[in-house]
Amino acid sequence: MSKYILVTSGVCSSLGKGVASSTIGSLLECSGLKIAMIKCDPYINVNAGNISPYQHGEVYVTEDGAETDLDLGNFSRFTSVNLSDENCITIGKVYENVIRNERAGRYNGRTVQVIPHITDEIKRRLRNIGDKTQADVVVVEIGGTVGDIEAVPYLEAARQFMREMGKGNSLCIHLTLVPVITGGELKSKPTQHSVKQLQEIGIRPDILLCRCEVPVEEGMKKKIAAFCNVAQGSVFTSPDVEKSIYELPLIFHQQGLDAKILEKLELGNRKTNVSTWEKFLDRLNHPSKKVTVAMVGKKDYLDDCYKSVRESLLHAAVTGSDAELCVKKVDSELLEKESDIAPYFEGVDGIVIPGNYGQRGFTGLLKTVKFARENKIPYLGIDLGMQLMAIEAARTLCGWEDADTTEFMQNSSHAVISLPEEQSGSTAAAVMKLGASSLDIEKGTKLNSIYKSQRIIERHRSKYTFDRHYEAALAEKGLITSAYSTGDRQTEAFEWKDHPWGIGVQYHPEFVSRPSAPHPLFKAFIEEALKK
C-alpha cells in the first residue's frame, strides 16, 4: 500500500508549495523509493487550458495530452515520474464526475452534497494514483491556502484521508510564511495563525516548512514548534535561493528533512544520494562562459508564462555547455513602435520566440524574426515562433504583403497559416493537437543532425498549421521544411537554408527537458549561440 504526504500552505499564496513538493519527491527518489505526484487545484475550471498565463502561468502539457497546472512541470523536472491527466485533480473535474454520476442515478436518490460525495470523489482519485502506480510514496500538493473557501473540500478530504490511512502511512507538511520585518526581526505569528486555522479544520501538521528570506535559527524553530504543537526537530526552513530553485534539494537534505519524512513514514534507514544535484549545482556555480538569450513575448509578461522554456534554456546552458545563462526579456509590443529594433538585441547571442496566443504584439514578433534572419543570429521559434518564420518569409521574400494566419486575419489572400479544415484538399477537423505524437525528420537537415534520428516523438499544443500549398514557393526563398508529422504529413519544423542556425518547431520540446538531461534542441541552440 502506498504512503501519502499531503502538502498544504497558509498565510498567502505563491510561497513555493509546488517547488517544495517537487523537491520532497526528488529527495525520496534519491532515497531509492518509487514515488508518484499529484496536484489538487481548487479552481472550478476542468483543466488549465483556457486560463490566461498572466493569471496562472504556463499550461504544462502531459504526454497523454492533458493541459495542466505549471506545477506538473516542476514535478517532471525534479523527478522521473511519468505524469498524466490523472496527476492533476481540479475541483472542476471532481464536480463534473459527481454530477455525471448523479445524472446516471448512481447515488440511489440520495441528496448529493460536498460531504460525503465531493470528498469521497477526491479520496477516490488520491487512492487511484497509489493503486495504479504502486508507488512507495505519493506526494500530494493541495493548492490554495488554508482559510480559502475554495480549498475547503480538499482539506476536509485530506482530514478524512489521513485518519483512514492511519499513523505511519500518511503525514501533513505545512508550508507557511515567516516574514522578516524592518530591522531584520523574524516573526512567527503568521505561522501560528496559519497552523491554528489548519487545526480548526481537524488537521495537525506533522512537519512545518517555514518560507523565509533567510534560514530560521534554532531558537525560533523551537518557539514555532512549541506554539504550533509540532514535535521538536520537525520545523524546517525553505529560504530564498541564491541562483536557482535546483538548490532546494541540497538545502532540504542538509537540514535533514528527507530523514525526518522517512522516520515519520516508518520507511527505515535509507541513504539519500544527492550527487546528481551536487554535480548540477557545481556546474551552475562554476561556469566557464556566459550566454545571453533574448526571449521575446507579450507586454510585461511574467516569467511563469514561459517557465518551461526558461528552465530548458538553463538546463542546456549549465549541463550542456558549462555556461552561465542570462535571459533578456524583450517586449514585442515595444518593438511594434520602433523603426530600428537593433538596440533591443545588443549583446544578445541568440533569440527565442516561445508559443504565444492572440494578436497583441504580433508585428513586433515579426520584426524580431526578420532581424534574426537578416543578421544571422541563432534563432529558435516554438509554435507561433515557427509559424512567424513562414509569415515573415512570405511577406519579405515572396512579396505577399498580406500574408498572415487566419487566427488573426480571415480574409488574407495568402493564408500561409490556417486551420487544417481551411486548407485546400484537407479533410482534417479543427481540433487542438495535444500530447505526444511522432514526426519524421528530413535527411540532411540541421534537425536531423541534432536528433540523430529520422523519427522522434514530441509533445504538441497547437491548432493552426502551415498550409503546404505554399511550401515550394517558400523553399525557393530559403525556408525549408525539415519535419512532418507521421501520417497526415503536416509541417512540423522550418529551417533557414542560408543561416548559421535558424529553426522553428510546431511542437513543444520544453516539456521534456530536465536539469541533468537537457533537450537536444535547446542544447544545440545554446551551443550555436555560444559560437556567436
Tab-separated table of N, CA and C in Angstrom, residues 114-250:
chain	number	residue	atom	x	y	z
A	114	VAL	N	-21.443	18.126	-0.616
A	114	VAL	CA	-19.975	18.212	-0.582
A	114	VAL	C	-19.414	17.078	0.262
A	115	ILE	N	-20.034	16.857	1.442
A	115	ILE	CA	-19.673	15.716	2.274
A	115	ILE	C	-20.900	14.795	2.316
A	116	PRO	N	-20.815	13.564	1.824
A	116	PRO	CA	-19.589	12.834	1.525
A	116	PRO	C	-19.206	12.751	0.048
A	117	HIS	N	-20.067	13.223	-0.873
A	117	HIS	CA	-19.877	12.859	-2.276
A	117	HIS	C	-18.650	13.514	-2.908
A	118	ILE	N	-18.485	14.822	-2.686
A	118	ILE	CA	-17.317	15.502	-3.268
A	118	ILE	C	-16.027	15.008	-2.605
A	119	THR	N	-16.024	14.926	-1.290
A	119	THR	CA	-14.812	14.469	-0.580
A	119	THR	C	-14.492	13.014	-0.913
A	120	ASP	N	-15.515	12.187	-1.084
A	120	ASP	CA	-15.266	10.790	-1.463
A	120	ASP	C	-14.632	10.696	-2.849
A	121	GLU	N	-15.096	11.564	-3.766
A	121	GLU	CA	-14.522	11.560	-5.119
A	121	GLU	C	-13.054	11.985	-5.086
A	122	ILE	N	-12.724	12.971	-4.253
A	122	ILE	CA	-11.322	13.396	-4.116
A	122	ILE	C	-10.481	12.253	-3.569
A	123	LYS	N	-10.975	11.605	-2.506
A	123	LYS	CA	-10.224	10.495	-1.900
A	123	LYS	C	-10.060	9.336	-2.881
A	124	ARG	N	-11.091	9.079	-3.670
A	124	ARG	CA	-11.010	8.005	-4.673
A	124	ARG	C	-9.892	8.270	-5.664
A	125	ARG	N	-9.794	9.522	-6.092
A	125	ARG	CA	-8.753	9.877	-7.060
A	125	ARG	C	-7.354	9.784	-6.437
A	126	LEU	N	-7.225	10.158	-5.175
A	126	LEU	CA	-5.926	10.040	-4.499
A	126	LEU	C	-5.508	8.572	-4.409
A	127	ARG	N	-6.423	7.717	-3.992
A	127	ARG	CA	-6.107	6.289	-3.856
A	127	ARG	C	-5.822	5.658	-5.214
A	128	ASN	N	-6.524	6.128	-6.229
A	128	ASN	CA	-6.366	5.556	-7.565
A	128	ASN	C	-4.930	5.686	-8.070
A	129	ILE	N	-4.306	6.841	-7.811
A	129	ILE	CA	-2.916	7.036	-8.246
A	129	ILE	C	-1.981	6.073	-7.527
A	130	GLY	N	-2.177	5.914	-6.214
A	130	GLY	CA	-1.342	4.971	-5.472
A	130	GLY	C	-1.515	3.549	-5.968
A	131	ASP	N	-2.769	3.138	-6.194
A	131	ASP	CA	-3.036	1.775	-6.661
A	131	ASP	C	-2.494	1.546	-8.067
A	132	LYS	N	-2.644	2.550	-8.907
A	132	LYS	CA	-2.246	2.406	-10.312
A	132	LYS	C	-0.727	2.382	-10.475
A	133	THR	N	-0.028	3.247	-9.739
A	133	THR	CA	1.425	3.356	-9.891
A	133	THR	C	2.194	2.404	-8.990
A	134	GLN	N	1.520	1.908	-7.931
A	134	GLN	CA	2.195	1.089	-6.922
A	134	GLN	C	3.414	1.816	-6.342
A	135	ALA	N	3.269	3.125	-6.192
A	135	ALA	CA	4.358	3.944	-5.648
A	135	ALA	C	4.521	3.672	-4.161
A	136	ASP	N	5.758	3.794	-3.686
A	136	ASP	CA	6.007	3.688	-2.243
A	136	ASP	C	5.397	4.887	-1.523
A	137	VAL	N	5.568	6.071	-2.128
A	137	VAL	CA	5.062	7.303	-1.528
A	137	VAL	C	4.399	8.149	-2.610
A	138	VAL	N	3.225	8.679	-2.305
A	138	VAL	CA	2.530	9.607	-3.197
A	138	VAL	C	2.566	10.987	-2.542
A	139	VAL	N	3.156	11.951	-3.238
A	139	VAL	CA	3.230	13.329	-2.737
A	139	VAL	C	2.068	14.112	-3.338
A	140	VAL	N	1.215	14.667	-2.474
A	140	VAL	CA	0.020	15.376	-2.912
A	140	VAL	C	0.139	16.847	-2.532
A	141	GLU	N	0.193	17.714	-3.541
A	141	GLU	CA	0.192	19.154	-3.287
A	141	GLU	C	-1.241	19.657	-3.346
A	142	ILE	N	-1.708	20.248	-2.241
A	142	ILE	CA	-3.062	20.791	-2.192
A	142	ILE	C	-2.995	22.287	-2.453
A	143	GLY	N	-3.529	22.712	-3.582
A	143	GLY	CA	-3.442	24.108	-3.993
A	143	GLY	C	-4.258	25.032	-3.110
A	144	GLY	N	-3.986	26.323	-3.263
A	144	GLY	CA	-4.669	27.318	-2.439
A	144	GLY	C	-4.045	27.406	-1.059
A	145	THR	N	-4.674	28.171	-0.176
A	145	THR	CA	-4.159	28.340	1.183
A	145	THR	C	-5.248	28.017	2.195
A	146	VAL	N	-4.807	27.629	3.383
A	146	VAL	CA	-5.753	27.369	4.466
A	146	VAL	C	-6.526	28.657	4.751
A	147	GLY	N	-7.841	28.548	4.815
A	147	GLY	CA	-8.686	29.726	5.008
A	147	GLY	C	-9.426	30.123	3.751
A	148	ASP	N	-8.911	29.700	2.573
A	148	ASP	CA	-9.623	29.960	1.318
A	148	ASP	C	-10.870	29.081	1.250
A	149	ILE	N	-11.978	29.657	0.838
A	149	ILE	CA	-13.203	28.867	0.724
A	149	ILE	C	-13.053	27.785	-0.342
A	150	GLU	N	-12.254	28.075	-1.387
A	150	GLU	CA	-12.080	27.108	-2.471
A	150	GLU	C	-11.359	25.844	-2.010
A	151	ALA	N	-10.491	25.973	-0.990
A	151	ALA	CA	-9.678	24.841	-0.556
A	151	ALA	C	-10.395	23.928	0.426
A	152	VAL	N	-11.569	24.335	0.917
A	152	VAL	CA	-12.257	23.589	1.977
A	152	VAL	C	-12.533	22.132	1.599
A	153	PRO	N	-13.086	21.823	0.400
A	153	PRO	CA	-13.337	20.409	0.077
A	153	PRO	C	-12.069	19.556	0.094
A	154	TYR	N	-10.967	20.092	-0.420
A	154	TYR	CA	-9.712	19.335	-0.421
A	154	TYR	C	-9.204	19.099	0.995
A	155	LEU	N	-9.254	20.126	1.843
A	155	LEU	CA	-8.742	19.993	3.203
A	155	LEU	C	-9.607	19.040	4.029
A	156	GLU	N	-10.914	19.072	3.827
A	156	GLU	CA	-11.785	18.120	4.527
A	156	GLU	C	-11.513	16.705	4.040
A	157	ALA	N	-11.323	16.543	2.721
A	157	ALA	CA	-10.977	15.227	2.177
A	157	ALA	C	-9.634	14.757	2.740
A	158	ALA	N	-8.679	15.699	2.868
A	158	ALA	CA	-7.365	15.352	3.421
A	158	ALA	C	-7.490	14.892	4.873
A	159	ARG	N	-8.331	15.589	5.642
A	159	ARG	CA	-8.535	15.211	7.049
A	159	ARG	C	-9.064	13.779	7.142
A	160	GLN	N	-10.093	13.495	6.353
A	160	GLN	CA	-10.667	12.149	6.363
A	160	GLN	C	-9.651	11.111	5.888
A	161	PHE	N	-8.938	11.464	4.831
A	161	PHE	CA	-7.996	10.537	4.203
A	161	PHE	C	-6.872	10.154	5.172
A	162	MET	N	-6.312	11.147	5.873
A	162	MET	CA	-5.224	10.869	6.806
A	162	MET	C	-5.696	10.011	7.973
A	163	ARG	N	-6.930	10.245	8.443
A	163	ARG	CA	-7.473	9.428	9.532
A	163	ARG	C	-7.643	7.979	9.070
A	164	GLU	N	-8.114	7.805	7.831
A	164	GLU	CA	-8.330	6.459	7.294
A	164	GLU	C	-7.007	5.728	7.038
A	165	MET	N	-5.996	6.461	6.618
A	165	MET	CA	-4.696	5.857	6.335
A	165	MET	C	-3.994	5.420	7.619
A	166	GLY	N	-4.126	6.205	8.678
A	166	GLY	CA	-3.512	5.853	9.955
A	166	GLY	C	-2.089	6.363	10.093
A	167	LYS	N	-1.615	6.403	11.332
A	167	LYS	CA	-0.281	6.890	11.644
A	167	LYS	C	0.777	6.015	10.982
A	168	GLY	N	1.789	6.675	10.453
A	168	GLY	CA	2.866	5.952	9.786
A	168	GLY	C	2.620	5.729	8.309
A	169	ASN	N	1.383	5.960	7.870
A	169	ASN	CA	1.052	5.784	6.450
A	169	ASN	C	0.763	7.094	5.740
A	170	SER	N	0.654	8.170	6.515
A	170	SER	CA	0.420	9.476	5.915
A	170	SER	C	0.960	10.556	6.839
A	171	LEU	N	1.283	11.705	6.270
A	171	LEU	CA	1.689	12.857	7.079
A	171	LEU	C	1.367	14.137	6.335
A	172	CYS	N	1.253	15.215	7.100
A	172	CYS	CA	0.974	16.531	6.528
A	172	CYS	C	2.182	17.430	6.721
A	173	ILE	N	2.641	18.008	5.623
A	173	ILE	CA	3.695	19.015	5.673
A	173	ILE	C	3.050	20.354	5.353
A	174	HIS	N	3.159	21.291	6.266
A	174	HIS	CA	2.504	22.586	6.106
A	174	HIS	C	3.548	23.659	5.825
A	175	LEU	N	3.424	24.284	4.658
A	175	LEU	CA	4.327	25.365	4.265
A	175	LEU	C	3.711	26.693	4.669
A	176	THR	N	4.470	27.481	5.411
A	176	THR	CA	3.918	28.734	5.910
A	176	THR	C	4.982	29.821	5.893
A	177	LEU	N	4.555	31.054	6.108
A	177	LEU	CA	5.447	32.214	5.963
A	177	LEU	C	5.975	32.687	7.313
A	178	VAL	N	7.291	32.905	7.366
A	178	VAL	CA	7.927	33.584	8.498
A	178	VAL	C	8.547	34.858	7.920
A	179	PRO	N	7.846	35.989	8.028
A	179	PRO	CA	8.350	37.225	7.400
A	179	PRO	C	9.478	37.860	8.197
A	180	VAL	N	10.304	38.611	7.473
A	180	VAL	CA	11.358	39.408	8.098
A	180	VAL	C	10.888	40.865	8.046
A	181	ILE	N	10.704	41.478	9.223
A	181	ILE	CA	10.213	42.855	9.258
A	181	ILE	C	11.381	43.825	9.359
A	182	THR	N	11.074	45.116	9.339
A	182	THR	CA	12.101	46.159	9.424
A	182	THR	C	12.999	45.924	10.635
A	183	GLY	N	14.285	45.962	10.378
A	183	GLY	CA	15.245	45.714	11.459
A	183	GLY	C	15.780	44.292	11.434
A	184	GLY	N	15.210	43.460	10.547
A	184	GLY	CA	15.722	42.097	10.396
A	184	GLY	C	15.118	41.074	11.338
A	185	GLU	N	14.072	41.451	12.086
A	185	GLU	CA	13.469	40.514	13.030
A	185	GLU	C	12.521	39.556	12.315
A	186	LEU	N	12.601	38.262	12.683
A	186	LEU	CA	11.713	37.248	12.131
A	186	LEU	C	10.469	37.139	13.018
A	187	LYS	N	9.300	37.057	12.383
A	187	LYS	CA	8.047	36.988	13.133
A	187	LYS	C	7.348	35.648	12.879
A	188	SER	N	6.995	34.970	13.964
A	188	SER	CA	6.367	33.656	13.854
A	188	SER	C	4.841	33.704	13.908
A	189	LYS	N	4.278	34.876	14.206
A	189	LYS	CA	2.827	34.958	14.405
A	189	LYS	C	2.017	34.526	13.182
A	190	PRO	N	2.379	34.913	11.935
A	190	PRO	CA	1.607	34.413	10.789
A	190	PRO	C	1.581	32.884	10.724
A	191	THR	N	2.709	32.258	11.045
A	191	THR	CA	2.768	30.798	11.055
A	191	THR	C	1.846	30.222	12.122
A	192	GLN	N	1.860	30.832	13.308
A	192	GLN	CA	0.999	30.350	14.394
A	192	GLN	C	-0.469	30.408	13.997
A	193	HIS	N	-0.879	31.524	13.407
A	193	HIS	CA	-2.282	31.675	12.990
A	193	HIS	C	-2.645	30.678	11.889
A	194	SER	N	-1.712	30.449	10.962
A	194	SER	CA	-1.965	29.524	9.861
A	194	SER	C	-2.159	28.102	10.381
A	195	VAL	N	-1.288	27.689	11.303
A	195	VAL	CA	-1.399	26.343	11.877
A	195	VAL	C	-2.696	26.218	12.680
A	196	LYS	N	-3.059	27.288	13.385
A	196	LYS	CA	-4.301	27.269	14.153
A	196	LYS	C	-5.496	27.040	13.228
A	197	GLN	N	-5.497	27.721	12.056
A	197	GLN	CA	-6.581	27.529	11.089
A	197	GLN	C	-6.623	26.084	10.589
A	198	LEU	N	-5.445	25.515	10.352
A	198	LEU	CA	-5.371	24.137	9.880
A	198	LEU	C	-5.900	23.173	10.943
A	199	GLN	N	-5.548	23.426	12.193
A	199	GLN	CA	-6.001	22.571	13.284
A	199	GLN	C	-7.517	22.681	13.492
A	200	GLU	N	-8.084	23.863	13.250
A	200	GLU	CA	-9.533	24.033	13.365
A	200	GLU	C	-10.276	23.172	12.352
A	201	ILE	N	-9.625	22.912	11.213
A	201	ILE	CA	-10.215	22.041	10.192
A	201	ILE	C	-10.136	20.579	10.627
A	202	GLY	N	-9.199	20.299	11.534
A	202	GLY	CA	-9.030	18.933	12.021
A	202	GLY	C	-7.737	18.280	11.593
A	203	ILE	N	-6.827	19.070	11.006
A	203	ILE	CA	-5.536	18.534	10.560
A	203	ILE	C	-4.421	19.100	11.439
A	204	ARG	N	-3.647	18.233	12.032
A	204	ARG	CA	-2.485	18.680	12.785
A	204	ARG	C	-1.247	18.393	11.951
A	205	PRO	N	-0.515	19.416	11.541
A	205	PRO	CA	0.656	19.168	10.691
A	205	PRO	C	1.733	18.374	11.424
A	206	ASP	N	2.375	17.474	10.695
A	206	ASP	CA	3.473	16.683	11.263
A	206	ASP	C	4.800	17.402	11.125
A	207	ILE	N	4.941	18.169	10.033
A	207	ILE	CA	6.176	18.896	9.734
A	207	ILE	C	5.808	20.297	9.277
A	208	LEU	N	6.552	21.282	9.760
A	208	LEU	CA	6.368	22.656	9.291
A	208	LEU	C	7.553	23.044	8.429
A	209	LEU	N	7.257	23.636	7.293
A	209	LEU	CA	8.282	24.129	6.382
A	209	LEU	C	8.107	25.637	6.292
A	210	CYS	N	9.030	26.373	6.894
A	210	CYS	CA	8.882	27.821	7.042
A	210	CYS	C	9.543	28.550	5.882
A	211	ARG	N	8.726	29.219	5.101
A	211	ARG	CA	9.239	30.018	3.975
A	211	ARG	C	9.727	31.346	4.520
A	212	CYS	N	11.019	31.607	4.325
A	212	CYS	CA	11.628	32.806	4.897
A	212	CYS	C	12.747	33.291	3.989
A	213	GLU	N	13.022	34.586	4.027
A	213	GLU	CA	14.111	35.135	3.210
A	213	GLU	C	15.453	34.562	3.623
A	214	VAL	N	15.582	34.231	4.908
A	214	VAL	CA	16.853	33.738	5.468
A	214	VAL	C	16.579	32.440	6.224
A	215	PRO	N	17.621	31.631	6.486
A	215	PRO	CA	17.427	30.433	7.309
A	215	PRO	C	16.907	30.803	8.698
A	216	VAL	N	15.935	30.045	9.186
A	216	VAL	CA	15.379	30.279	10.522
A	216	VAL	C	16.285	29.612	11.547
A	217	GLU	N	16.752	30.400	12.522
A	217	GLU	CA	17.697	29.858	13.515
A	217	GLU	C	16.975	28.962	14.527
A	218	GLU	N	17.756	28.143	15.244
A	218	GLU	CA	17.201	27.092	16.081
A	218	GLU	C	16.251	27.603	17.159
A	219	GLY	N	16.587	28.740	17.793
A	219	GLY	CA	15.722	29.291	18.833
A	219	GLY	C	14.327	29.580	18.323
A	220	MET	N	14.243	30.162	17.134
A	220	MET	CA	12.950	30.464	16.527
A	220	MET	C	12.214	29.169	16.156
A	221	LYS	N	12.951	28.165	15.680
A	221	LYS	CA	12.328	26.884	15.340
A	221	LYS	C	11.687	26.239	16.564
A	222	LYS	N	12.380	26.308	17.701
A	222	LYS	CA	11.840	25.724	18.942
A	222	LYS	C	10.585	26.465	19.378
A	223	LYS	N	10.603	27.791	19.217
A	223	LYS	CA	9.429	28.592	19.572
A	223	LYS	C	8.242	28.211	18.686
A	224	ILE	N	8.486	28.085	17.384
A	224	ILE	CA	7.419	27.726	16.448
A	224	ILE	C	6.874	26.336	16.783
A	225	ALA	N	7.770	25.382	17.077
A	225	ALA	CA	7.344	24.027	17.417
A	225	ALA	C	6.444	24.029	18.649
A	226	ALA	N	6.842	24.816	19.666
A	226	ALA	CA	6.076	24.860	20.911
A	226	ALA	C	4.695	25.476	20.705
A	227	PHE	N	4.650	26.596	20.005
A	227	PHE	CA	3.383	27.303	19.824
A	227	PHE	C	2.460	26.615	18.811
A	228	CYS	N	3.037	25.828	17.917
A	228	CYS	CA	2.223	25.190	16.874
A	228	CYS	C	1.956	23.713	17.146
A	229	ASN	N	2.433	23.244	18.304
A	229	ASN	CA	2.145	21.872	18.738
A	229	ASN	C	2.674	20.815	17.762
A	230	VAL	N	3.895	21.037	17.285
A	230	VAL	CA	4.574	20.010	16.493
A	230	VAL	C	5.831	19.580	17.240
A	231	ALA	N	6.337	18.417	16.917
A	231	ALA	CA	7.484	17.868	17.638
A	231	ALA	C	8.741	18.694	17.406
A	232	GLN	N	9.590	18.760	18.427
A	232	GLN	CA	10.890	19.405	18.270
A	232	GLN	C	11.650	18.681	17.155
A	233	GLY	N	12.329	19.432	16.338
A	233	GLY	CA	13.056	18.837	15.219
A	233	GLY	C	12.215	18.610	13.984
A	234	SER	N	10.953	19.089	14.014
A	234	SER	CA	10.079	18.925	12.853
A	234	SER	C	9.777	20.253	12.167
A	235	VAL	N	10.587	21.270	12.479
A	235	VAL	CA	10.441	22.584	11.844
A	235	VAL	C	11.653	22.823	10.948
A	236	PHE	N	11.406	23.092	9.679
A	236	PHE	CA	12.477	23.282	8.704
A	236	PHE	C	12.286	24.601	7.967
A	237	THR	N	13.348	25.048	7.280
A	237	THR	CA	13.309	26.322	6.561
A	237	THR	C	13.356	26.108	5.057
A	238	SER	N	12.537	26.873	4.342
A	238	SER	CA	12.642	26.963	2.889
A	238	SER	C	13.079	28.394	2.567
A	239	PRO	N	14.393	28.649	2.546
A	239	PRO	CA	14.883	30.020	2.382
A	239	PRO	C	14.942	30.453	0.933
A	240	ASP	N	15.165	31.748	0.711
A	240	ASP	CA	15.408	32.243	-0.645
A	240	ASP	C	16.662	31.573	-1.195
A	241	VAL	N	16.622	31.168	-2.450
A	241	VAL	CA	17.794	30.567	-3.078
A	241	VAL	C	18.653	31.658	-3.702
A	242	GLU	N	19.915	31.347	-3.938
A	242	GLU	CA	20.831	32.347	-4.497
A	242	GLU	C	20.687	32.467	-6.004
A	243	LYS	N	20.647	31.332	-6.701
A	243	LYS	CA	20.634	31.364	-8.162
A	243	LYS	C	19.476	30.587	-8.791
A	244	SER	N	19.120	29.471	-8.187
A	244	SER	CA	18.180	28.579	-8.854
A	244	SER	C	17.381	27.770	-7.842
A	245	ILE	N	16.149	27.417	-8.226
A	245	ILE	CA	15.319	26.552	-7.387
A	245	ILE	C	15.944	25.168	-7.225
A	246	TYR	N	16.888	24.813	-8.104
A	246	TYR	CA	17.515	23.497	-8.016
A	246	TYR	C	18.500	23.396	-6.846
A	247	GLU	N	18.645	24.475	-6.094
A	247	GLU	CA	19.431	24.432	-4.860
A	247	GLU	C	18.648	23.776	-3.727
A	248	LEU	N	17.321	23.740	-3.847
A	248	LEU	CA	16.482	23.294	-2.731
A	248	LEU	C	16.702	21.835	-2.316
A	249	PRO	N	16.899	20.880	-3.231
A	249	PRO	CA	17.140	19.513	-2.755
A	249	PRO	C	18.310	19.414	-1.772
A	250	LEU	N	19.399	20.124	-2.047
A	250	LEU	CA	20.537	20.087	-1.122
A	250	LEU	C	20.224	20.839	0.168
